[in-house]
Short mmCIF file of C-alpha atoms and ligand atoms in Angstrom, two decimals:
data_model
loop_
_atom_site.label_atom_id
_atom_site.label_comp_id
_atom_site.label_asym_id
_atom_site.label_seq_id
_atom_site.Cartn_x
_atom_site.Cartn_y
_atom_site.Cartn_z
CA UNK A 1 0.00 0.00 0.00
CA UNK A 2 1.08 3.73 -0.70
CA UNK A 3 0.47 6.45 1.38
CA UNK A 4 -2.53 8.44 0.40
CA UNK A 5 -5.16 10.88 1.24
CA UNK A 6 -8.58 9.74 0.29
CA UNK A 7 -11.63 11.93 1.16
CA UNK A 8 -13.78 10.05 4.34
CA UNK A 9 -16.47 8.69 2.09
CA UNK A 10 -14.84 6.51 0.48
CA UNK A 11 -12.75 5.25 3.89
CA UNK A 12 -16.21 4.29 5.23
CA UNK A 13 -16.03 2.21 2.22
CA UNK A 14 -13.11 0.21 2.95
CA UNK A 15 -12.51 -2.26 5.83
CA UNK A 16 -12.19 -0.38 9.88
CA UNK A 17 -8.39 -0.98 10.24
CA UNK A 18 -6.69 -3.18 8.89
CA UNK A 19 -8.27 -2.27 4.92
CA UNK A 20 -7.88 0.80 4.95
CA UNK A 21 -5.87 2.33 2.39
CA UNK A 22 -2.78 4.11 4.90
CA UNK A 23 -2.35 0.71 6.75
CA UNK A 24 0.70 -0.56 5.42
CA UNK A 25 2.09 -3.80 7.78
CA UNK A 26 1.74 -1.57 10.67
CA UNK A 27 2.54 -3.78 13.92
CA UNK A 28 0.10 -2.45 16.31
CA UNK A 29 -3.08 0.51 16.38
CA UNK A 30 -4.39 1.12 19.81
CA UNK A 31 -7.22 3.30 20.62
CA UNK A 32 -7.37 4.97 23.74
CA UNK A 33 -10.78 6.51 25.07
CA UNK A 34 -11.32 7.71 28.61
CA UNK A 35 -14.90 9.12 29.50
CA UNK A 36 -13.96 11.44 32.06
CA UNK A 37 -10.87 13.61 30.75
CA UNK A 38 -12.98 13.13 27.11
CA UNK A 39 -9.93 11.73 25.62
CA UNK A 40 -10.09 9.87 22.28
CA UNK A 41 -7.23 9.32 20.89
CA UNK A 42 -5.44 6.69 18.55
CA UNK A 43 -1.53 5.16 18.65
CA UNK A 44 -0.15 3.93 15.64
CA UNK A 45 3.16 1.82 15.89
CA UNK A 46 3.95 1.14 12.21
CA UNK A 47 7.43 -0.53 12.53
CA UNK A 48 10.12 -1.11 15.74
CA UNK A 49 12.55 -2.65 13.54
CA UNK A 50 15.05 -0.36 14.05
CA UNK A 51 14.28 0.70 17.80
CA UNK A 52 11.16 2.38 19.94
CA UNK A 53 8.88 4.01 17.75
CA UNK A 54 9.25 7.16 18.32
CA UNK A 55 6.64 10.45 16.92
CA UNK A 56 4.72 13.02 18.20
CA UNK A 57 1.36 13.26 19.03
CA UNK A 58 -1.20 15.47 16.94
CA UNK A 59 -4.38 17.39 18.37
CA UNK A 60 -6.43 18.22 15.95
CA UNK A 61 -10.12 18.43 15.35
CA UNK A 62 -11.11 15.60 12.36
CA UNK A 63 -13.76 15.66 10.60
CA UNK A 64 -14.45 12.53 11.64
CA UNK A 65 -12.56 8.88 12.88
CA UNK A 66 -12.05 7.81 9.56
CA UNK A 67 -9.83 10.76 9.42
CA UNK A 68 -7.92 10.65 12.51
CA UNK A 69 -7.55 7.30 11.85
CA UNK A 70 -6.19 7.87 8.24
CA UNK A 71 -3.85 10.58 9.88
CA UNK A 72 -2.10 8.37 12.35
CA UNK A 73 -1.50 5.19 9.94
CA UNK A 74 -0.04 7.90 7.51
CA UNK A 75 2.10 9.65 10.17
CA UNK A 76 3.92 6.85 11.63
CA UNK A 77 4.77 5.21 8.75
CA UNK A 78 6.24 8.53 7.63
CA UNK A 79 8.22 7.96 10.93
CA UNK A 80 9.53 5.29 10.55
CA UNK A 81 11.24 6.38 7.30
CA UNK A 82 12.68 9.73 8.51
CA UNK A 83 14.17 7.50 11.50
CA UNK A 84 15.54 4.81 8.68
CA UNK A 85 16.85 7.68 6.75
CA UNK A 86 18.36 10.31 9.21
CA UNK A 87 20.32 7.05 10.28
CA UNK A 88 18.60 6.47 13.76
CA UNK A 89 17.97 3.81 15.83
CA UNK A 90 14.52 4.51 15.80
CA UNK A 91 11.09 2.93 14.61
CA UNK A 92 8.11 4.93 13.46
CA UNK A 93 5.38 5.73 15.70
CA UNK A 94 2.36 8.66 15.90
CA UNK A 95 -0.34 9.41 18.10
CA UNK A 96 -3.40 11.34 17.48
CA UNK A 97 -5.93 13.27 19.79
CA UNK A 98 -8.92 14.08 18.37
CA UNK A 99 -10.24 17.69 19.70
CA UNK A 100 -9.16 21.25 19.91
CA UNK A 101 -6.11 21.47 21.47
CA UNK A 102 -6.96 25.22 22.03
CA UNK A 103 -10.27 24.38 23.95
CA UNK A 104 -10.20 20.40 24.73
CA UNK A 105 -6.54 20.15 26.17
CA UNK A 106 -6.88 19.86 29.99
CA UNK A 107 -3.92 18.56 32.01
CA UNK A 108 -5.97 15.81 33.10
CA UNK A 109 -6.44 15.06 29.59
CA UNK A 110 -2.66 14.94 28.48
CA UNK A 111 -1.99 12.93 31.71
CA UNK A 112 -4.66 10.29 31.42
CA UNK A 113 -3.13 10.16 27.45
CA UNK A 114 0.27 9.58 28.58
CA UNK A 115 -0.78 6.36 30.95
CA UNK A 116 -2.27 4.92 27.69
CA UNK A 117 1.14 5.54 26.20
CA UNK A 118 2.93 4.05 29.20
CA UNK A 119 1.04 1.12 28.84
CA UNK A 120 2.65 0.00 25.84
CA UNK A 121 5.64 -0.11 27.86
CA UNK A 122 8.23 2.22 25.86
CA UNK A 123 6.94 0.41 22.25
CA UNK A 124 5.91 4.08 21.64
CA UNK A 125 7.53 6.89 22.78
CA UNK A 126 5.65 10.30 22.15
CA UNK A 127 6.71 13.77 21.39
CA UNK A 128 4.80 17.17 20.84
CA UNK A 129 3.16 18.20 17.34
CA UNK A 130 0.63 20.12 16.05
CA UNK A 131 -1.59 21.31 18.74
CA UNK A 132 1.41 20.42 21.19
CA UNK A 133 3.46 22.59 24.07
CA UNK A 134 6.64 21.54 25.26
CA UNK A 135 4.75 21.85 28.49
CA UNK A 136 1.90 19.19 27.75
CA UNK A 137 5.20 16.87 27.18
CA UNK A 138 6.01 17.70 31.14
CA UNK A 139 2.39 16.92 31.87
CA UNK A 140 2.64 13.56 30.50
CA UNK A 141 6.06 12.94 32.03
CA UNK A 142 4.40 13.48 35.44
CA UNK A 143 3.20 9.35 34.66
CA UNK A 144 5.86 8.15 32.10
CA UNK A 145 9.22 8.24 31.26
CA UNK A 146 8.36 7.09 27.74
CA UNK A 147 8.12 10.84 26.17
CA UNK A 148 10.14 13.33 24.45
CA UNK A 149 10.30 16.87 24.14
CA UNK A 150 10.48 17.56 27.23
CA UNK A 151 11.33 21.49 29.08
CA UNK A 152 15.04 21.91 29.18
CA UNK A 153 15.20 22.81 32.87
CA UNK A 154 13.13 19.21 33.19
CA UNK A 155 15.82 17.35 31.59
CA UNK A 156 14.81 17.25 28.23
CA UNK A 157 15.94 18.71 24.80
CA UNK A 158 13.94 21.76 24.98
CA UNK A 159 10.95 22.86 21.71
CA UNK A 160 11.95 20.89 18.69
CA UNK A 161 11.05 23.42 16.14
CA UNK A 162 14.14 25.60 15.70
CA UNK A 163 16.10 22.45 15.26
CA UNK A 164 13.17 21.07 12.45
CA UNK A 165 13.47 24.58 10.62
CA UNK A 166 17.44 24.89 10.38
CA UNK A 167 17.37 21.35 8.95
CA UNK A 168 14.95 22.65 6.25
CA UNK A 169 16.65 25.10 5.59
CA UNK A 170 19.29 22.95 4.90
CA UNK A 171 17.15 20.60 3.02
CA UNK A 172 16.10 23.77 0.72
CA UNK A 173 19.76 25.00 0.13
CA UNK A 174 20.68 21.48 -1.21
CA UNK A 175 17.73 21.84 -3.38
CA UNK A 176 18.48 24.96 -4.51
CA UNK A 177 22.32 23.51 -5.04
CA UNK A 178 20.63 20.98 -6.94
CA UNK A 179 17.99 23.04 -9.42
CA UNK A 180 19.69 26.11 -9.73
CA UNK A 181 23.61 25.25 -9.39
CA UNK A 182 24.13 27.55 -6.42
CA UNK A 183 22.78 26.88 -2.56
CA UNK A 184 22.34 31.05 -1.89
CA UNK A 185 18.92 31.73 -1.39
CA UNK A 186 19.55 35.94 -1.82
CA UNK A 187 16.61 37.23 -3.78
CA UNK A 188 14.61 34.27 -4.43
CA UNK A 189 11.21 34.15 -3.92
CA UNK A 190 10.39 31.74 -0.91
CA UNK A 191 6.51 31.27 0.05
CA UNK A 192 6.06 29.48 3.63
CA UNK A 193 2.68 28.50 3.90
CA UNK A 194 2.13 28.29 7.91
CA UNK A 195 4.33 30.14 9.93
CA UNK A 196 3.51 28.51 13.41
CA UNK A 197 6.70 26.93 15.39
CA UNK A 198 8.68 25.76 12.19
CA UNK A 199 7.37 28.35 9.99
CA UNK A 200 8.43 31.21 11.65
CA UNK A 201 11.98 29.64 12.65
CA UNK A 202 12.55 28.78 8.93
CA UNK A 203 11.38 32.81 7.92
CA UNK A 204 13.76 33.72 10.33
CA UNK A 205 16.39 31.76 8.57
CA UNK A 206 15.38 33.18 5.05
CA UNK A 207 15.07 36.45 6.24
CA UNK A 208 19.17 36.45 7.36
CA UNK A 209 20.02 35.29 3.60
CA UNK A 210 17.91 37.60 2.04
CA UNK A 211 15.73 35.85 0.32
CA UNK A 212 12.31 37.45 -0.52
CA UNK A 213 10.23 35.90 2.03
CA UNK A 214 5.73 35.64 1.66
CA UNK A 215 4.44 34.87 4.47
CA UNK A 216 0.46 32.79 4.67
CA UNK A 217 -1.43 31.37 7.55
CA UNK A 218 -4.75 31.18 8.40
CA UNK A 219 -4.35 33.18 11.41
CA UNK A 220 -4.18 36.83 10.73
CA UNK A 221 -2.84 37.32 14.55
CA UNK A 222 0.52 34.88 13.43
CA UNK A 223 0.44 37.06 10.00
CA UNK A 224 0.89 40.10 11.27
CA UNK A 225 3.35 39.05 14.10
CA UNK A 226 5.60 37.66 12.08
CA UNK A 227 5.33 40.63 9.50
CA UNK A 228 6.36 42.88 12.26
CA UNK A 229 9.33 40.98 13.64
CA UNK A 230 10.85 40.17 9.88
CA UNK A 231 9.43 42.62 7.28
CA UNK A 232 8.31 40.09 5.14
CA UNK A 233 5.23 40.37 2.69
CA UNK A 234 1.92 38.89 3.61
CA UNK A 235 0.11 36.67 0.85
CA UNK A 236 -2.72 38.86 -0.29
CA UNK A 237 -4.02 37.01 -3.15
CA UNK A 238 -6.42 33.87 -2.59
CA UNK A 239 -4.43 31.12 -4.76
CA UNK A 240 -1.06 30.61 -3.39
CA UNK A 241 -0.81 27.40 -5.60
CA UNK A 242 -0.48 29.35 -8.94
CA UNK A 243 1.44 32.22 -7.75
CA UNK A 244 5.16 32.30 -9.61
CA UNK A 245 7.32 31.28 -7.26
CA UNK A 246 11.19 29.92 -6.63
CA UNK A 247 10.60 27.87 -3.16
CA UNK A 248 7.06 26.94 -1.99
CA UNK A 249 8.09 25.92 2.00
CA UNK A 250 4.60 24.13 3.14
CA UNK A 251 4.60 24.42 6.49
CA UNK A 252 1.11 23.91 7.77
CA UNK A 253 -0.25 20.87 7.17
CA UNK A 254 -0.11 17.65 4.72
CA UNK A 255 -1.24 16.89 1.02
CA UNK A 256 -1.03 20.89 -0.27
CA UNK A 257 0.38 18.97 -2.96
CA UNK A 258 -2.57 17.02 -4.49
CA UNK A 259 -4.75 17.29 -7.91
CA UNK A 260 -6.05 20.41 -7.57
CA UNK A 261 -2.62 21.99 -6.79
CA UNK A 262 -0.39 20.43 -8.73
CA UNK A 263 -0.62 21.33 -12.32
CA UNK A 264 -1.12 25.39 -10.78
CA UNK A 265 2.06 24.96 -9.18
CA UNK A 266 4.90 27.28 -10.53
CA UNK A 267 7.59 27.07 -7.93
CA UNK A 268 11.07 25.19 -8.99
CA UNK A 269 11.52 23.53 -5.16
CA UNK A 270 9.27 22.79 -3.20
CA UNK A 271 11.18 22.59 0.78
CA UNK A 272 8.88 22.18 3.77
CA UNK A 273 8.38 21.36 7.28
CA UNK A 274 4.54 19.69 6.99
CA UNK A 275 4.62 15.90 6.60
CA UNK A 276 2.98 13.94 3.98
CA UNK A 277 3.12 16.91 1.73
CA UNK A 278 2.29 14.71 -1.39
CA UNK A 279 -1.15 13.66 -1.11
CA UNK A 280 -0.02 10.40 -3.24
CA UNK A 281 3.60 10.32 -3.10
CA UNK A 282 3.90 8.11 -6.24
CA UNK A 283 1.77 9.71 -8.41
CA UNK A 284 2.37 12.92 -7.28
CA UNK A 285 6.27 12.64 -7.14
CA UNK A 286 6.39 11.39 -10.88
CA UNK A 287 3.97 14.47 -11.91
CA UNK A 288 6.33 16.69 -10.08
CA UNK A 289 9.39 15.24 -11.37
CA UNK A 290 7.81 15.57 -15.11
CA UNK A 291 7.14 18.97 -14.57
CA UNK A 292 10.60 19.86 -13.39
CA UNK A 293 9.73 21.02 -10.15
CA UNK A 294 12.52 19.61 -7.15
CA UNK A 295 10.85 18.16 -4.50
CA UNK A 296 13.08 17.76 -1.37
CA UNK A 297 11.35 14.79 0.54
CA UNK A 298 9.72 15.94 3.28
CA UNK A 299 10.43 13.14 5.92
CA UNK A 300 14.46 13.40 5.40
CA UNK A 301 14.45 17.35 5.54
CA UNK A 302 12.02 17.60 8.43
CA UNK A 303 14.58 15.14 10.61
CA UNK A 304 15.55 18.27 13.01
CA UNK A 305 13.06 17.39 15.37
CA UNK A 306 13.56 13.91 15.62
CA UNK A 307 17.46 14.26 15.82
CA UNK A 308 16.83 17.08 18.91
CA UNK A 309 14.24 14.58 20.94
CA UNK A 310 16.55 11.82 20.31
CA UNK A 311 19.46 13.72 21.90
CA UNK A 312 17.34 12.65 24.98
CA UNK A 313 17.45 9.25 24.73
CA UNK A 314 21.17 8.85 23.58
CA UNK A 315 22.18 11.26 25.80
CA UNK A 316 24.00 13.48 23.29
CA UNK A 317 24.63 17.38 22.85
CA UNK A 318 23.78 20.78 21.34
CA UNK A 319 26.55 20.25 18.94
CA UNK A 320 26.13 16.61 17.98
CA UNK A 321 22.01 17.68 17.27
CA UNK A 322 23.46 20.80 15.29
CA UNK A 323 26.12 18.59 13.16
CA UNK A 324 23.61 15.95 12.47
CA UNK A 325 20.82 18.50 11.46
CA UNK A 326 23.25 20.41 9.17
CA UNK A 327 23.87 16.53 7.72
CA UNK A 328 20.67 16.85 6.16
CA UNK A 329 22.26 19.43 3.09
CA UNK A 330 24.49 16.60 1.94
CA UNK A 331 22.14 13.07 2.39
CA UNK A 332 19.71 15.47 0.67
CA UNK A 333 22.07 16.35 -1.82
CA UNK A 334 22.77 12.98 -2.36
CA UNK A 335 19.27 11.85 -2.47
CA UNK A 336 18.88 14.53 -5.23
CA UNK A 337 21.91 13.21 -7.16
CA UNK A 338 20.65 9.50 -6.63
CA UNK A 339 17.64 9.68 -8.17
CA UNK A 340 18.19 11.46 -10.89
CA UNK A 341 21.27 9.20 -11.98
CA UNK A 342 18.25 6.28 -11.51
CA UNK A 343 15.78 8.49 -13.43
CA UNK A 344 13.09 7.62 -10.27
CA UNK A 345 11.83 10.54 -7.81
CA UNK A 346 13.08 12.18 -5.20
CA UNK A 347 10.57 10.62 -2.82
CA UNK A 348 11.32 6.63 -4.09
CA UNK A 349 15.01 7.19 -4.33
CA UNK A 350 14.73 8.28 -0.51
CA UNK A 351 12.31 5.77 0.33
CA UNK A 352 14.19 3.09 -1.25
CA UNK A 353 17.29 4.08 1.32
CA UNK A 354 15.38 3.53 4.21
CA UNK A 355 13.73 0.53 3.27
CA UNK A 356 16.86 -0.72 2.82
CA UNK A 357 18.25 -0.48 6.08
CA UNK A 358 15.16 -1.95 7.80
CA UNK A 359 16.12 -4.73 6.21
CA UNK A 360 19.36 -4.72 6.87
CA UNK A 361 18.68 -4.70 10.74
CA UNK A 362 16.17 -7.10 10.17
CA UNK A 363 18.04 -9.73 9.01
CA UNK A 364 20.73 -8.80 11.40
CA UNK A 365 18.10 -9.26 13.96
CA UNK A 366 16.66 -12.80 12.67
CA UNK A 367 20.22 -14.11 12.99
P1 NAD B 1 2.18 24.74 14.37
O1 NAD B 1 0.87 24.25 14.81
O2 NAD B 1 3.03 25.54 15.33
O3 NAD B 1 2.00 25.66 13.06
C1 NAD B 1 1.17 25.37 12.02
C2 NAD B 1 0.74 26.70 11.41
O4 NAD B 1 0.03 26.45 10.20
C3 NAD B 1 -0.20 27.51 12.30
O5 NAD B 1 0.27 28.85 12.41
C4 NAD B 1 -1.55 27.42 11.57
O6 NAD B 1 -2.35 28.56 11.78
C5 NAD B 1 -1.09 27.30 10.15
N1 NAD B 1 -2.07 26.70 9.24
C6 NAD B 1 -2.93 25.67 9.47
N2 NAD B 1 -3.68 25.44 8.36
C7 NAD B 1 -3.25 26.32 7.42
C8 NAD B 1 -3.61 26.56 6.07
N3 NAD B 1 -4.56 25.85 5.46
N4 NAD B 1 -2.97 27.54 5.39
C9 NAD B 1 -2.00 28.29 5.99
N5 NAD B 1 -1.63 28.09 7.28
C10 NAD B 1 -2.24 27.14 7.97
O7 NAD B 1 2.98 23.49 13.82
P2 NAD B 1 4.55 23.34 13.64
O8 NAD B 1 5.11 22.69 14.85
O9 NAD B 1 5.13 24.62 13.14
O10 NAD B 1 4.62 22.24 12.47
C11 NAD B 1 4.32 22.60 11.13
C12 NAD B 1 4.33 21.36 10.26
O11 NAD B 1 5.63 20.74 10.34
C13 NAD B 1 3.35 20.25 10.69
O12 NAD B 1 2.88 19.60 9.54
C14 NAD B 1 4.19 19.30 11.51
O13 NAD B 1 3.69 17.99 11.48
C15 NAD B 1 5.50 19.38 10.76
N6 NAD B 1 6.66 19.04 11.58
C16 NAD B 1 6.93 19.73 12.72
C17 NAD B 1 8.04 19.40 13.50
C18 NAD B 1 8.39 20.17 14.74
O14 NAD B 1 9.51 20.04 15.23
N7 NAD B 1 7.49 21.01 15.25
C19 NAD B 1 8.88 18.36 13.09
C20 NAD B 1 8.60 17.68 11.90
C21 NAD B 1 7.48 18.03 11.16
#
């Protein structure tokens, strides 16, 4: 099975769980509900091969189960691969609350979540996401030791998101290396669609190279606090998609590149933060690759997070997280290089890679 986005009717079609299209061998789903905190919430463990699976957990009101449910099979598995590819001992794990985080989240609610996740006895180990503090992370590390992210002066690697938007950034300069023969991103035209934690981080990064930086959100609050702090333009047109564009940077949420995007789309990179940015990475990839547009694969450039919560496990550094995250401009360099030489697309040729090692360790393993 491929990754996919499908609209809910036609998941209510297929089988609960283990038909529907997103599940792809994943080892274990476990739903979580608790009537008094009003937690619902679904674990996906897609594949411990290569260690814990590790991911963050998502708030987020869905429209419905089908889609939470959809959103957590496609998550983890997209875990699992950054882990294989950043070169982690890691598996690939996600978790998914279903509510507003901005009304919904209680403490109560985050702890009672974080004894389901204890339960599994350190199978899964969380991390914050969308709709995620660093400080929920404390709240559910009042009941397990099986969670990342966690407040510095708690022990714990401090807010991911810096570390997720310089690896971007690196991500996008090997891109540009790649399409335009030169990684300086002075005076080209970058678009970052969401500029929440990552968004803003990787505007801040732009802004210091001079690029030409549009800012969009839904939030006209965000807009115009970021405008102030950087100068940069807000979008004020209501297609972003067929704007003319160097970089699009989607950093809000998944599958912005679908059908109804993708032949609109004029940018010559596209370099983002959100996961699952290809609503079918297959068929999407190839379109992309036709049309000449570089995609840098969003699961090996969006690594900084994972390499700064995984600093707490392996007890590493600032400057071992920093030197692995700046790693990302040469693997995706090389990704780049690889799958062109193989005529395939970025997203396979990356793909491929971390299959690979999987099995690797899995033989390994059986021996
Ligand atoms: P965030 O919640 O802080 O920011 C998301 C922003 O996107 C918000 O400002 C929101 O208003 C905006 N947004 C939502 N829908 C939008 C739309 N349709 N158009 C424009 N803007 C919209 O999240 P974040 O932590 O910055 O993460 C951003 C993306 O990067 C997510 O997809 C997340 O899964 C991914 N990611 C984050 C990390 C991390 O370290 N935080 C790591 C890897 C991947």
């Amino acid at each position: 099975m491929t990754s996919e986005i499908i609209n809910s009717k036609d998941l209510k079609k297929m089988d609960p769980v283990f038909g529907q299209h997103s599940f792809d061998d994943h080892e274990q789903i476990v739903f979580c509900n608790d009537k008094d905190t009003g937690l619902k919430a679904i674990i996906g463990i897609h594949n411990t091969v290569l260690g814990p699976a590790l991911g963050g957990t998502r708030m987020w009101n869905y429209a419905n189960e089908w889609e939470a449910l959809n959103d957590v099979l496609r998550l983890s598995r997209g875990m699992t691969f950054k882990s294989a590819i950043t070169g982690l001992n890691l598996g690939g794990g996600k978790a998914v609350i279903i509510g507003d985080a901005k009304t919904q989240k209680t403490p109560e609610l985050m702890r009672r979540f974080g004894e389901f996740v204890h339960s599994l006895g350190g199978r899964y180990i969380t991390a914050e996401d969308v709709g995620m503090t660093t400080g929920d992370m404390d709240t559910v590390r009042e009941v397990t030791p099986y969670v990342t992210g966690i407040s510095e002066n708690k022990g714990g690697a401090g807010n991911p998101s810096p570390i997720t938007a310089y690896g971007v950034f690196m991500g996008m300069k090997a891109a540009a290396q790649f399409q335009f023969g030169s990684d300086i991103l002075e005076d080209k035209n970058v678009f970052v669609q969401g500029i929440g934690n990552v968004g803003e981080a990787l505007v801040e990064h732009l802004v210091n190279e001079g690029a030409n930086v549009t800012i969009d959100d839904i939030s006209q609050e965000r807009l115009e606090e970021v405008q102030s702090k950087y100068g940069v333009t807000i979008y004020g047109g209501n297609d972003i998609y067929s704007e003319n564009m160097d970089i699009y940077a989607p950093c809000a949420l998944g599958a912005t590149v679908n059908d109804d995007t993708i032949y609109k789309l004029n940018a010559k990179i596209i370099a983002g933060a959100a996961n699952n940015q290809l609503a079918e990475e297959n068929r999407h990839g190839k379109i992309l690759q036709e049309r000449g547009i570089v995609y840098a694969p969003d699961f090996l450039i969006n690594a900084g997070g994972i390499i700064n919560v995984y600093a707490e496990l392996e007890d590493y550094g600032r400057q071992e997280i920093m030197r692995k995250t700046e790693n990302i401009y040469n693997t995706t360099l090389e990704i780049l290089d690889n799958a062109k030489l193989n005529n395939v697309t970025a997203h396979t040729a990356a793909l491929n890679i971390a299959k690979a090692r999987i099995e690797t360790r899995k033989r390994e393993n059986s021996k």
